[in-house]
Coordinates of C-alpha atoms in Angstrom, one line a residue:
Chain C
M12 CA -62.3 39.9 69.0
A13 CA -61.4 37.6 66.4
G14 CA -64.4 36.8 64.6
F15 CA -66.8 36.7 67.5
S16 CA -68.2 39.6 67.0
S17 CA -70.1 41.4 64.6
F18 CA -67.9 44.6 64.1
A19 CA -66.9 44.3 60.5
P20 CA -66.4 47.8 58.7
W21 CA -64.5 46.6 56.4
D22 CA -67.5 44.5 54.7
E23 CA -70.3 47.6 55.1
P24 CA -70.7 49.2 51.4
G25 CA -70.0 52.6 52.0
K26 CA -68.3 53.1 55.1
K27 CA -65.9 55.5 55.1
P28 CA -62.2 54.6 56.2
L29 CA -60.3 56.4 59.0
I30 CA -56.9 55.7 57.0
E31 CA -56.7 55.2 53.4
I32 CA -53.4 54.1 52.2
K33 CA -53.4 54.3 48.1
S34 CA -50.9 52.9 46.2
V35 CA -47.9 54.2 48.3
S36 CA -44.4 53.1 47.4
K37 CA -41.3 54.0 49.5
F38 CA -37.8 53.7 48.2
F39 CA -34.6 54.3 50.0
G40 CA -32.2 54.7 47.5
A41 CA -32.5 51.9 45.1
F42 CA -34.2 49.8 47.7
E43 CA -37.9 49.5 47.3
A44 CA -39.3 49.0 51.1
I45 CA -42.9 49.4 50.1
H46 CA -44.2 48.5 46.8
D47 CA -47.4 49.9 45.4
L48 CA -49.4 49.0 48.6
S49 CA -53.4 50.1 49.2
V50 CA -54.9 49.2 52.1
N51 CA -57.9 50.9 54.1
I52 CA -58.1 51.0 57.9
Y53 CA -61.4 51.9 59.7
E54 CA -62.3 53.6 62.9
R55 CA -62.1 51.6 66.2
E56 CA -60.4 48.9 64.4
F57 CA -57.2 47.0 66.1
F58 CA -55.4 46.7 62.8
A59 CA -52.1 44.5 62.9
I60 CA -49.4 44.7 60.6
L61 CA -47.6 41.3 60.6
G62 CA -44.5 40.0 58.8
P63 CA -41.2 38.9 58.6
S64 CA -38.2 41.5 59.6
G65 CA -37.5 43.3 56.4
C66 CA -40.9 43.1 54.9
G67 CA -41.4 47.0 55.2
K68 CA -43.9 46.8 58.2
T69 CA -41.8 49.3 60.2
T70 CA -41.5 51.5 57.1
L71 CA -45.5 51.4 56.7
M72 CA -45.8 52.5 60.2
R73 CA -43.3 55.2 60.2
M74 CA -45.1 56.8 57.3
L75 CA -48.3 56.5 59.3
A76 CA -46.6 58.4 61.9
G77 CA -44.5 61.0 59.6
F78 CA -41.0 59.9 60.1
E79 CA -40.9 58.9 56.5
T80 CA -42.6 60.2 53.2
P81 CA -44.3 58.1 50.9
T82 CA -42.1 58.1 47.5
S83 CA -45.9 58.0 45.5
G84 CA -48.7 57.6 46.6
Q85 CA -51.1 58.9 49.2
I86 CA -52.0 58.5 52.7
L87 CA -55.5 59.8 53.7
L88 CA -56.5 60.4 57.2
D89 CA -60.3 61.1 57.3
G90 CA -60.0 61.9 53.7
Q91 CA -57.2 64.6 54.0
N92 CA -53.8 63.8 52.5
I93 CA -51.3 63.9 55.7
G94 CA -48.5 63.3 53.3
P95 CA -46.9 66.8 54.0
V96 CA -47.9 66.9 57.7
P97 CA -45.3 66.9 60.3
P98 CA -45.2 64.3 62.8
A99 CA -45.9 67.1 65.5
K100 CA -49.1 68.0 63.9
R101 CA -50.7 64.7 63.0
P102 CA -53.4 63.4 64.8
V103 CA -51.4 60.2 65.4
N104 CA -49.5 59.2 68.0
M105 CA -46.6 56.5 68.6
M106 CA -45.7 53.7 71.1
F107 CA -42.1 53.1 70.3
Q108 CA -40.4 49.6 70.6
S109 CA -37.6 51.1 73.0
Y110 CA -40.6 52.8 74.6
A111 CA -38.4 56.0 74.4
L112 CA -39.4 57.4 77.8
F113 CA -37.7 61.0 78.5
P114 CA -35.2 59.7 81.4
H115 CA -34.5 63.0 82.7
L116 CA -38.2 63.2 83.5
T117 CA -40.8 61.4 85.9
V118 CA -43.5 59.3 85.1
E119 CA -46.0 62.1 85.5
K120 CA -43.9 64.5 83.5
N121 CA -43.7 62.1 81.0
I122 CA -47.1 61.6 80.4
A123 CA -47.8 65.6 80.5
F124 CA -45.1 66.3 77.7
G125 CA -47.4 66.0 74.7
L126 CA -50.2 67.9 76.7
K127 CA -48.0 70.8 77.7
R128 CA -46.7 71.1 73.9
E129 CA -50.4 71.4 72.8
G130 CA -50.9 74.0 75.3
V131 CA -53.7 72.3 77.2
A132 CA -54.6 74.2 80.6
A133 CA -53.0 73.1 83.8
G134 CA -55.9 71.8 85.3
E135 CA -57.1 70.0 82.5
I136 CA -53.5 68.3 82.3
S137 CA -53.5 67.0 85.8
D138 CA -57.1 65.5 85.3
R139 CA -56.5 63.9 82.5
I140 CA -53.0 62.6 83.7
T141 CA -54.9 61.1 86.7
D142 CA -57.5 59.4 84.2
I143 CA -54.9 58.0 81.9
M144 CA -52.6 56.8 84.9
K145 CA -55.6 55.0 86.6
L146 CA -56.4 53.5 83.1
V147 CA -53.0 52.2 82.8
Q148 CA -52.9 51.4 86.5
L149 CA -49.9 53.4 87.2
T150 CA -51.5 55.9 89.9
D151 CA -48.6 55.6 92.6
F152 CA -46.1 55.6 90.3
G153 CA -46.3 59.4 89.3
R154 CA -43.2 60.6 91.0
R155 CA -40.7 57.8 89.9
K156 CA -38.3 58.2 87.0
P157 CA -38.3 55.5 84.3
H158 CA -35.2 54.0 85.6
Q159 CA -37.0 52.9 88.9
L160 CA -39.7 51.1 86.8
S161 CA -40.2 47.4 85.7
G162 CA -40.3 46.4 81.9
G163 CA -44.1 46.0 82.3
Q164 CA -44.6 49.6 84.0
R165 CA -42.6 51.5 81.5
Q166 CA -44.8 49.7 78.7
R167 CA -47.7 51.3 80.8
V168 CA -45.9 54.8 80.8
A169 CA -45.2 54.4 77.3
L170 CA -48.9 53.5 76.4
A171 CA -50.2 56.4 78.7
R172 CA -47.8 58.9 77.1
A173 CA -49.3 58.2 73.8
L174 CA -53.0 58.1 74.9
V175 CA -53.2 60.9 76.9
K176 CA -53.0 63.3 73.7
R177 CA -56.5 61.5 72.7
P178 CA -55.1 60.7 69.1
R179 CA -57.5 59.5 66.2
L180 CA -54.9 56.7 65.7
L181 CA -52.7 55.1 67.9
L182 CA -49.4 53.2 66.4
L183 CA -47.7 50.3 68.6
D184 CA -44.3 49.5 67.2
E185 CA -43.8 46.0 68.6
P186 CA -44.9 46.9 71.9
L187 CA -44.5 43.9 73.8
G188 CA -41.4 42.7 72.6
A189 CA -39.4 43.4 75.6
L190 CA -41.9 41.6 78.0
D191 CA -41.4 38.1 79.0
K192 CA -44.2 35.7 77.7
K193 CA -46.4 35.4 80.8
L194 CA -46.6 39.1 81.1
R195 CA -47.0 39.6 77.3
Q196 CA -50.0 37.7 77.3
Q197 CA -51.8 39.3 80.4
T198 CA -50.8 42.6 78.8
Q199 CA -52.5 41.6 75.5
F200 CA -55.8 41.6 76.9
E201 CA -55.3 45.1 78.9
L202 CA -54.4 46.4 75.6
M203 CA -57.9 44.9 74.1
N204 CA -59.6 46.2 77.3
I205 CA -58.1 49.9 77.0
Q206 CA -58.5 50.0 73.1
E207 CA -62.5 48.9 73.6
T208 CA -62.9 51.5 76.5
L209 CA -61.4 54.3 74.5
G210 CA -62.4 53.6 71.1
T211 CA -59.3 54.6 69.7
T212 CA -58.1 53.2 66.5
F213 CA -55.1 51.0 67.1
V214 CA -52.4 49.7 64.5
I215 CA -50.2 47.7 65.9
V216 CA -46.7 46.0 64.2
T217 CA -45.5 43.1 65.3
H218 CA -43.3 39.8 64.0
D219 CA -45.5 37.5 66.6
Q220 CA -48.4 35.9 65.0
E221 CA -49.7 34.7 68.4
E222 CA -49.9 38.3 69.3
A223 CA -51.6 39.6 66.0
M224 CA -54.1 36.8 66.3
T225 CA -55.2 37.7 69.9
V226 CA -55.5 41.4 69.6
S227 CA -56.5 42.3 66.3
S228 CA -59.7 42.9 64.6
R229 CA -57.9 42.3 61.2
I230 CA -54.3 41.3 60.1
A231 CA -52.2 42.4 57.1
V232 CA -49.6 40.2 56.5
M233 CA -46.5 41.9 54.6
N234 CA -43.9 40.2 52.6
N235 CA -41.1 42.0 50.3
G236 CA -42.7 45.2 50.6
E237 CA -46.4 44.0 49.8
I238 CA -49.6 43.3 51.8
A239 CA -49.7 39.3 51.2
Q240 CA -53.4 39.2 52.5
V241 CA -55.5 41.2 54.8
A242 CA -58.3 39.2 56.8
P243 CA -59.6 38.7 60.1
P244 CA -57.5 36.3 62.0
T245 CA -60.0 33.4 61.7
D246 CA -60.1 33.8 57.6
L247 CA -56.4 34.3 57.8
Y248 CA -55.8 31.1 59.4
E249 CA -58.7 28.7 57.8
Q250 CA -58.7 30.5 54.4
P251 CA -55.1 31.7 53.6
S252 CA -54.7 33.4 50.0
S253 CA -51.2 31.9 49.2
R254 CA -48.5 29.4 50.4
F255 CA -46.7 32.3 51.8
V256 CA -49.5 33.2 54.4
A257 CA -50.4 29.7 55.1
D258 CA -46.7 29.0 56.1
F259 CA -46.6 32.2 58.2
I260 CA -49.2 32.0 60.2
G261 CA -49.0 28.7 62.3
E262 CA -48.0 25.4 61.4
V263 CA -49.0 23.8 57.6
N264 CA -48.6 21.0 55.7
I265 CA -48.2 21.8 51.7
I266 CA -48.7 19.3 49.5
E267 CA -48.0 20.0 45.7
G268 CA -50.2 18.3 43.0
R269 CA -52.2 18.6 39.6
C270 CA -56.0 19.4 39.9
A271 CA -58.2 17.2 38.0
P272 CA -61.8 16.6 37.9
A273 CA -63.5 15.3 40.8
A274 CA -65.3 11.7 40.5
R275 CA -68.1 13.3 42.9
D276 CA -68.2 16.8 43.7
G277 CA -64.9 19.2 44.4
I278 CA -61.4 18.6 42.8
S279 CA -59.0 16.1 43.2
L280 CA -55.2 16.9 43.5
A281 CA -53.0 14.0 41.7
W282 CA -50.0 14.2 43.9
N283 CA -48.2 11.0 43.6
E284 CA -48.1 8.2 41.1
G285 CA -49.6 4.9 42.8
S286 CA -51.5 6.9 45.3
D287 CA -54.8 7.8 45.5
D288 CA -56.0 11.3 44.5
L289 CA -56.4 13.7 47.2
R290 CA -60.4 14.7 47.7
I291 CA -60.7 18.2 48.3
A292 CA -63.8 20.3 48.5
S293 CA -63.3 23.4 46.3
D294 CA -65.3 25.0 43.7
A295 CA -62.4 26.1 41.9
T296 CA -63.0 24.1 38.9
S297 CA -61.1 26.5 36.7
Q298 CA -57.8 25.3 38.1
I299 CA -58.4 22.1 36.6
G300 CA -55.3 20.9 34.8
T301 CA -53.0 23.6 36.9
T302 CA -50.1 23.2 39.5
A303 CA -51.9 24.0 42.7
W304 CA -51.2 22.9 46.6
L305 CA -53.0 21.9 49.3
A306 CA -52.4 23.4 52.7
L307 CA -53.3 21.4 55.6
R308 CA -53.1 22.6 59.3
P309 CA -51.7 19.7 61.2
E310 CA -54.4 19.8 64.1
K311 CA -56.7 18.4 61.2
V312 CA -54.9 15.8 60.4
G313 CA -55.7 12.4 62.1
I314 CA -53.5 9.5 62.8
T315 CA -54.1 5.9 63.3
K316 CA -52.2 2.4 62.9
T317 CA -54.8 1.0 60.6
R318 CA -56.7 2.2 57.4
P319 CA -59.4 4.3 58.7
E320 CA -62.8 3.5 57.4
G321 CA -65.2 6.1 55.6
T322 CA -62.3 9.4 55.3
D323 CA -62.1 11.3 52.4
N324 CA -58.3 11.1 52.3
A325 CA -55.8 8.6 53.9
V326 CA -52.0 8.2 53.1
Q327 CA -49.8 5.7 54.4
G328 CA -46.4 6.4 56.0
E329 CA -43.8 6.0 58.3
V330 CA -43.5 8.1 61.6
I331 CA -39.8 9.8 61.8
D332 CA -40.3 12.1 65.0
I333 CA -42.4 12.7 67.8
A334 CA -42.6 16.2 69.5
Y335 CA -44.3 15.7 72.9
L336 CA -45.3 19.6 74.2
G337 CA -47.6 18.5 76.9
N338 CA -51.0 19.6 75.8
I339 CA -50.5 18.3 71.9
T340 CA -48.4 15.9 70.6
T341 CA -46.9 16.3 66.8
Y342 CA -46.2 13.5 64.8
H343 CA -43.8 14.0 61.8
V344 CA -45.1 11.3 59.0
E345 CA -42.8 10.4 55.9
L346 CA -44.7 9.9 52.8
P347 CA -43.6 7.8 50.1
T348 CA -42.5 10.7 48.0
G349 CA -40.4 11.7 50.9
A350 CA -42.6 14.7 51.8
I351 CA -43.1 14.9 55.4
I352 CA -46.9 15.6 57.0
K353 CA -47.5 17.0 60.4
A354 CA -50.2 15.2 62.3
Q355 CA -51.2 16.8 65.7
E356 CA -52.9 15.0 68.4
S357 CA -54.6 16.8 71.3
N358 CA -53.5 14.9 74.7
L359 CA -56.8 14.7 76.3
Q360 CA -55.9 12.2 78.9
R361 CA -53.3 12.2 81.3
V362 CA -52.2 8.7 80.9
A363 CA -53.2 7.2 77.6
N364 CA -51.5 4.4 75.9
R365 CA -50.9 5.9 72.3
G366 CA -49.2 3.2 70.7
I367 CA -47.7 5.1 68.0
T368 CA -44.0 5.2 68.1
W369 CA -40.8 6.0 66.0
E370 CA -40.6 4.0 62.7
D371 CA -44.2 2.6 63.0
T372 CA -46.0 2.6 59.5
V373 CA -49.0 4.4 60.1
W374 CA -52.0 6.2 58.3
V375 CA -52.5 10.0 58.1
H376 CA -56.4 10.8 57.3
W377 CA -58.3 14.1 56.7
S378 CA -61.5 15.0 55.5
A379 CA -62.3 16.6 52.0
D380 CA -62.9 20.1 53.8
A381 CA -60.1 19.8 56.1
G382 CA -57.6 21.6 53.8
V383 CA -57.6 24.8 51.6
L384 CA -56.5 24.4 47.7
L385 CA -53.8 27.5 46.8
T386 CA -52.8 28.3 43.6
A387 CA -49.9 30.7 44.9
Chain R
M9 CA -17.4 40.5 99.4
T10 CA -14.1 41.7 100.8
R11 CA -11.4 40.2 99.3
R12 CA -7.8 40.4 100.7
F13 CA -5.1 41.9 98.5
S14 CA -1.9 39.4 98.2
W15 CA 1.4 40.7 99.4
F16 CA 2.5 41.0 95.8
N17 CA -0.6 43.1 94.8
T18 CA 0.1 45.3 97.9
T19 CA 3.7 46.0 97.3
S20 CA 3.0 46.8 93.5
L21 CA 0.2 49.1 94.1
T22 CA 2.5 50.9 96.9
L23 CA 5.1 51.4 94.7
G24 CA 3.1 52.4 92.0
M25 CA 1.0 55.1 94.0
A26 CA 4.4 56.3 95.4
F27 CA 5.9 56.6 91.9
L28 CA 3.2 58.8 91.2
Y29 CA 2.6 60.9 93.9
L30 CA 5.3 60.9 96.3
P31 CA 6.8 63.9 94.4
I32 CA 3.7 65.7 94.6
L33 CA 3.2 65.1 98.1
L34 CA 6.2 66.6 98.8
L35 CA 5.6 69.5 96.9
I36 CA 2.8 70.0 98.6
I37 CA 4.6 69.7 102.1
Y38 CA 7.2 71.8 101.3
S39 CA 4.4 74.5 100.4
F40 CA 3.8 74.6 104.1
N41 CA 7.6 75.0 105.0
A42 CA 8.6 78.0 107.1
S43 CA 12.0 78.0 105.7
K44 CA 13.0 80.2 102.8
L45 CA 15.4 77.6 101.4
V46 CA 13.6 74.7 99.6
T47 CA 15.1 71.8 100.8
V48 CA 15.8 72.7 104.4
W49 CA 12.6 72.1 106.5
G50 CA 12.0 74.7 108.9
G51 CA 8.5 74.0 110.4
W52 CA 4.8 74.5 109.5
S53 CA 3.9 77.7 108.0
T54 CA 1.4 79.3 105.6
K55 CA 3.3 82.4 104.9
W56 CA 4.1 81.7 101.3
Y57 CA 0.4 81.5 100.7
S58 CA -0.5 85.1 101.8
S59 CA 2.9 86.1 100.2
L60 CA 1.6 84.7 97.1
L61 CA -1.4 87.0 97.3
E62 CA 0.8 90.3 97.4
N63 CA 2.8 89.0 94.3
E64 CA 1.2 91.1 91.4
A65 CA 2.9 89.2 88.6
F66 CA 1.4 85.7 89.7
L67 CA -1.8 87.3 90.4
E68 CA -1.8 88.4 86.8
A69 CA -0.8 85.4 85.3
A70 CA -3.5 83.5 87.2
W71 CA -6.0 86.0 86.2
V72 CA -5.1 85.2 82.8
T73 CA -5.0 81.8 82.7
I74 CA -8.4 81.4 84.5
R75 CA -9.8 83.8 81.6
V76 CA -8.1 81.7 78.7
A77 CA -9.4 78.3 80.4
F78 CA -12.9 79.8 81.1
I79 CA -13.6 81.2 77.4
S80 CA -11.4 78.5 75.4
A81 CA -13.6 75.5 77.3
T82 CA -17.1 77.4 76.8
V83 CA -16.6 77.8 73.2
A84 CA -14.6 74.4 73.0
T85 CA -17.2 72.4 74.3
F86 CA -20.0 74.7 72.2
L87 CA -17.9 73.5 69.0
G88 CA -17.2 70.3 70.2
T89 CA -20.8 69.3 70.8
L90 CA -21.7 70.4 67.7
A91 CA -18.9 68.2 65.6
A92 CA -20.1 65.4 67.7
Y93 CA -23.7 65.9 67.2
A94 CA -23.0 66.2 63.3
L95 CA -20.7 63.3 63.4
V96 CA -22.8 61.0 65.2
R97 CA -26.3 61.8 63.9
A98 CA -25.2 62.9 60.0
G99 CA -25.6 59.1 59.3
K100 CA -23.2 57.8 56.6
F101 CA -22.0 60.5 54.4
R102 CA -18.7 60.4 52.2
G103 CA -15.7 60.9 53.9
R104 CA -17.4 60.4 57.5
T105 CA -14.4 58.3 58.8
L106 CA -12.0 61.0 57.6
F107 CA -13.6 63.7 59.4
T108 CA -13.8 61.7 62.5
G109 CA -10.3 61.0 62.5
M110 CA -9.6 64.6 61.5
V111 CA -11.3 65.5 64.6
Y112 CA -9.6 63.1 67.0
A113 CA -6.0 63.6 65.4
P114 CA -4.9 66.6 67.3
L115 CA -5.4 64.4 70.5
V116 CA -2.5 62.6 69.5
M117 CA -0.3 65.1 67.8
P118 CA 2.5 66.4 69.7
E119 CA 2.1 69.6 71.1
V120 CA 5.2 71.3 69.7
I121 CA 3.9 70.6 66.3
T122 CA 0.5 72.0 67.3
G123 CA 1.9 75.0 69.0
L124 CA 4.5 75.7 66.2
S125 CA 1.9 75.4 63.4
L126 CA -0.6 77.8 65.1
L127 CA 2.3 80.0 65.5
L128 CA 3.0 80.2 61.7
L129 CA -0.7 80.5 61.3
F130 CA -1.1 83.7 63.5
I131 CA 2.2 84.8 62.0
S132 CA 1.1 84.6 58.3
F133 CA -2.5 86.5 59.2
G134 CA -0.5 89.0 60.9
M135 CA -2.6 88.4 64.0
D136 CA -0.7 90.2 67.3
R137 CA 0.3 87.5 69.8
G138 CA -1.6 87.5 73.1
I139 CA -4.6 86.2 74.9
T140 CA -6.6 86.0 72.2
T141 CA -4.2 83.7 70.3
I142 CA -3.7 81.3 73.4
I143 CA -7.5 81.1 73.7
L144 CA -7.9 80.3 70.1
A145 CA -4.9 77.8 70.3
H146 CA -7.1 76.2 73.3
I147 CA -10.2 76.2 71.7
T148 CA -8.6 73.9 68.8
F149 CA -7.3 71.1 71.3
G150 CA -9.9 71.6 73.9
M151 CA -12.7 71.2 71.2
C152 CA -11.1 67.8 70.2
F153 CA -11.5 66.4 73.9
A154 CA -14.9 68.1 74.2
S155 CA -16.3 66.2 70.9
V156 CA -14.7 62.6 71.9
V157 CA -16.6 63.2 75.5
V158 CA -19.9 64.2 73.9
S159 CA -19.9 62.0 71.1
S160 CA -19.2 58.8 73.2
R161 CA -22.5 59.6 75.0
L162 CA -24.5 60.3 71.8
V163 CA -23.4 57.1 69.9
S164 CA -25.7 55.6 73.0
F165 CA -28.3 57.9 72.8
D166 CA -31.6 56.4 71.7
S167 CA -32.6 58.5 69.0
S168 CA -36.1 57.3 69.1
L169 CA -36.4 59.8 72.3
E170 CA -36.3 62.5 69.8
E171 CA -38.8 61.1 67.7
A172 CA -40.9 60.8 70.6
A173 CA -40.7 64.2 71.3
C174 CA -41.4 65.2 67.6
D175 CA -44.5 62.7 67.7
L176 CA -45.6 64.5 71.2
G177 CA -45.8 68.0 69.3
C178 CA -42.2 69.2 69.4
T179 CA -40.5 70.4 66.3
P180 CA -36.9 68.9 65.7
V181 CA -35.5 72.0 67.4
Q182 CA -37.7 71.8 70.2
A183 CA -36.9 68.2 70.7
F184 CA -33.4 68.7 70.8
F185 CA -33.6 71.6 73.6
S186 CA -36.3 69.7 75.8
V187 CA -35.1 66.2 75.6
T188 CA -31.7 65.8 73.9
L189 CA -29.8 68.3 75.5
P190 CA -31.0 67.7 79.3
V191 CA -30.1 64.1 78.6
I192 CA -26.4 64.4 77.3
A193 CA -26.0 67.5 80.0
P194 CA -23.7 65.8 82.3
A195 CA -21.6 64.8 79.3
I196 CA -21.5 68.6 78.1
A197 CA -20.6 69.4 81.6
A198 CA -17.6 66.6 81.8
A199 CA -16.3 67.9 78.5
W200 CA -16.4 71.5 79.8
L201 CA -14.5 70.7 82.8
L202 CA -11.9 68.8 80.8
A203 CA -11.2 71.3 78.4
F204 CA -10.8 73.8 81.5
T205 CA -8.6 71.7 83.1
L206 CA -6.5 70.9 80.1
S207 CA -6.4 74.7 79.1
L208 CA -5.0 75.4 83.1
D209 CA -2.5 72.9 82.5
D210 CA -1.1 73.5 79.2
L211 CA 2.4 75.3 79.0
V212 CA 3.7 74.3 75.7
I213 CA 1.3 75.7 73.1
A214 CA 0.5 78.6 75.4
S215 CA 4.5 79.4 75.3
F216 CA 4.1 79.2 71.4
T217 CA 1.0 81.1 70.7
S218 CA 1.4 84.0 73.6
G219 CA 2.8 87.2 73.6
P220 CA 3.7 90.1 75.7
G221 CA 1.6 90.8 78.3
A222 CA -0.2 87.5 78.0
T223 CA 1.5 85.1 80.4
T224 CA -0.3 82.4 81.6
L225 CA 0.3 80.7 85.2
P226 CA 2.2 77.3 83.7
M227 CA 4.3 79.7 81.7
K228 CA 5.2 82.2 84.8
I229 CA 6.0 79.2 87.3
Y230 CA 8.3 77.7 84.2
S231 CA 10.2 80.9 83.7
S232 CA 10.3 81.6 87.6
V233 CA 11.8 77.8 88.3
R234 CA 14.4 78.5 86.0
L235 CA 15.7 81.4 88.2
G236 CA 15.4 78.9 91.3
V237 CA 12.8 77.1 93.1
T238 CA 11.0 79.5 95.7
P239 CA 8.5 78.4 98.5
E240 CA 6.1 80.5 97.0
I241 CA 6.2 78.5 93.8
N242 CA 5.6 75.7 95.6
A243 CA 2.6 77.2 97.3
L244 CA 1.1 78.5 94.0
S245 CA 1.5 74.7 92.2
T246 CA -0.1 73.4 95.4
I247 CA -3.0 75.7 94.6
M248 CA -3.0 74.5 90.7
I249 CA -2.9 70.9 91.8
A250 CA -6.0 71.3 94.2
V251 CA -7.9 73.2 91.2
V252 CA -6.9 70.5 88.7
S253 CA -7.7 67.9 90.8
L254 CA -11.2 69.4 91.7
G255 CA -11.8 69.6 87.9
V256 CA -10.9 66.3 87.2
I257 CA -13.1 65.0 90.2
L258 CA -16.2 66.8 88.9
A259 CA -15.6 65.6 85.5
S260 CA -15.8 62.1 86.4
L261 CA -18.7 62.6 88.6
A262 CA -20.6 63.9 85.6
G263 CA -19.1 61.2 83.6
K264 CA -20.5 59.0 86.0
R265 CA -24.0 60.4 86.1
A266 CA -24.1 60.3 82.1
E267 CA -23.3 56.4 82.6
I268 CA -26.3 56.2 84.9
S269 CA -28.6 58.2 82.7
R270 CA -27.4 56.0 79.5
S271 CA -28.3 52.9 81.3
E272 CA -31.7 54.1 81.9
T273 CA -32.5 54.9 78.1

């Protein structure tokens, strides 16, 4: 989904959001878990809340579910303030991290639980259960108890139980955390398909950035109770707004320096006396004279033994570590300043004489538009 | 995998079991003794069991004991469950450790002291001692055991189950009755059986808190034995052993079920 479709309601002027979080703060005693947070979530979005543990992402989700109330600020659903509405009365359902399946009930009864509470007629309940069990591929498991299911099957029951209520908003709290890696990746795509089939708005909380990048239309990166950046995955990766975001999403090289006017277009960054200034394609001329940081993804940095011709930036250093991961190799190169630059190469051939080894003196190089100039 | 016992293990196990159960076994065997003299074997007979059925005093004591055990176990389990729920779920409040300790303290309090203090309490309130005071006394110690059993289950109970129930449309009270209670039911049953069995067994506290006209079976047996052991007493004791063993076995089975459902959550 990420950047490959034209689905972008957040860019449409005048589009009404499904959820409006308006300057919400949440205190637990003296501890401020959420600080003056505002964000809009649109219908049919697959919205990810990503952040390190303790950043407030779970608190934000629990406020959407109704298990916590904001200390100040408002949460609107379809323009209605849902602050005073208890969890049972919200058109919002949640899939719990522990799945929270009722151990004394069969799969069918677990899924029927919410519909019975709602007072749906028996015939309709069984129709809707049949449909949802087909959707999550659990058709033959209706009479089993939760302890007779595998982790992946339990996850599907939890999903079905929340979805069968046809909520306006489905919350997923670390939904795939308990699954192993292969199953997790497969389930991510299933989640996306289900979300697209039903058109329900999903909000997922996760600390796994790959998961967030894979499934979501937009990601909110949280830190210390605030949103550091909200953007589609591609923008988040290529246009991070701060060093925190750049560092949290994927790997990054950060080079600190002072902005100076460039000889040609863009900006130069004076980073080390005796070295050439770095050329950066940026129109942030207002930053000239201030301290800034160049964020550079390792896969956009090349590595050669001789000084490359015709490249915008080339810096000499010494190879101190090589991490061979099969598909890629990461070289850790120490610069004269003592900083480490990571350069990644894809291993396109099975057998290749790469010719670079430990303690070699090498050149790392990148183009002017490979990195992003950050001011925070 | 089969593992052979070494001779040392076999011997120590045999000796240990004999030490524990030989007296009881002897008592059971002698309850089927045809002779009137307790120490002389006179062949097999079940006549003491039938004569027991005609002994009004014993029957009345048995009836008192069962009523006391049933009522006190039920009330104790109810109160114990509430106490356990409050202590486990109330989160951290001031004096929580103190409260937890106070709930558990009667478990290790010498029975004589519990009995004596309850006696003083009943006297100072001017209560006539009888079946009611025994029931009240048994509720106090039964409740401690019940709350220990139930709270050990509640500690491992995933509280997101209740949140899930609320999320799916329950009020907190409905969530308790439709999810929490069924899940912890085996532990509650185990707590009830434990309280029931302990009440059947109790001699000391009952002696302190009973009055005229309210004699429990252990009290009756104890007072009869002082006049000499009769085969009838052996028969009665055998029946009590059977009832108590059954209670303990059921309680541990219920505990096992609780264990299984715990591993599911």
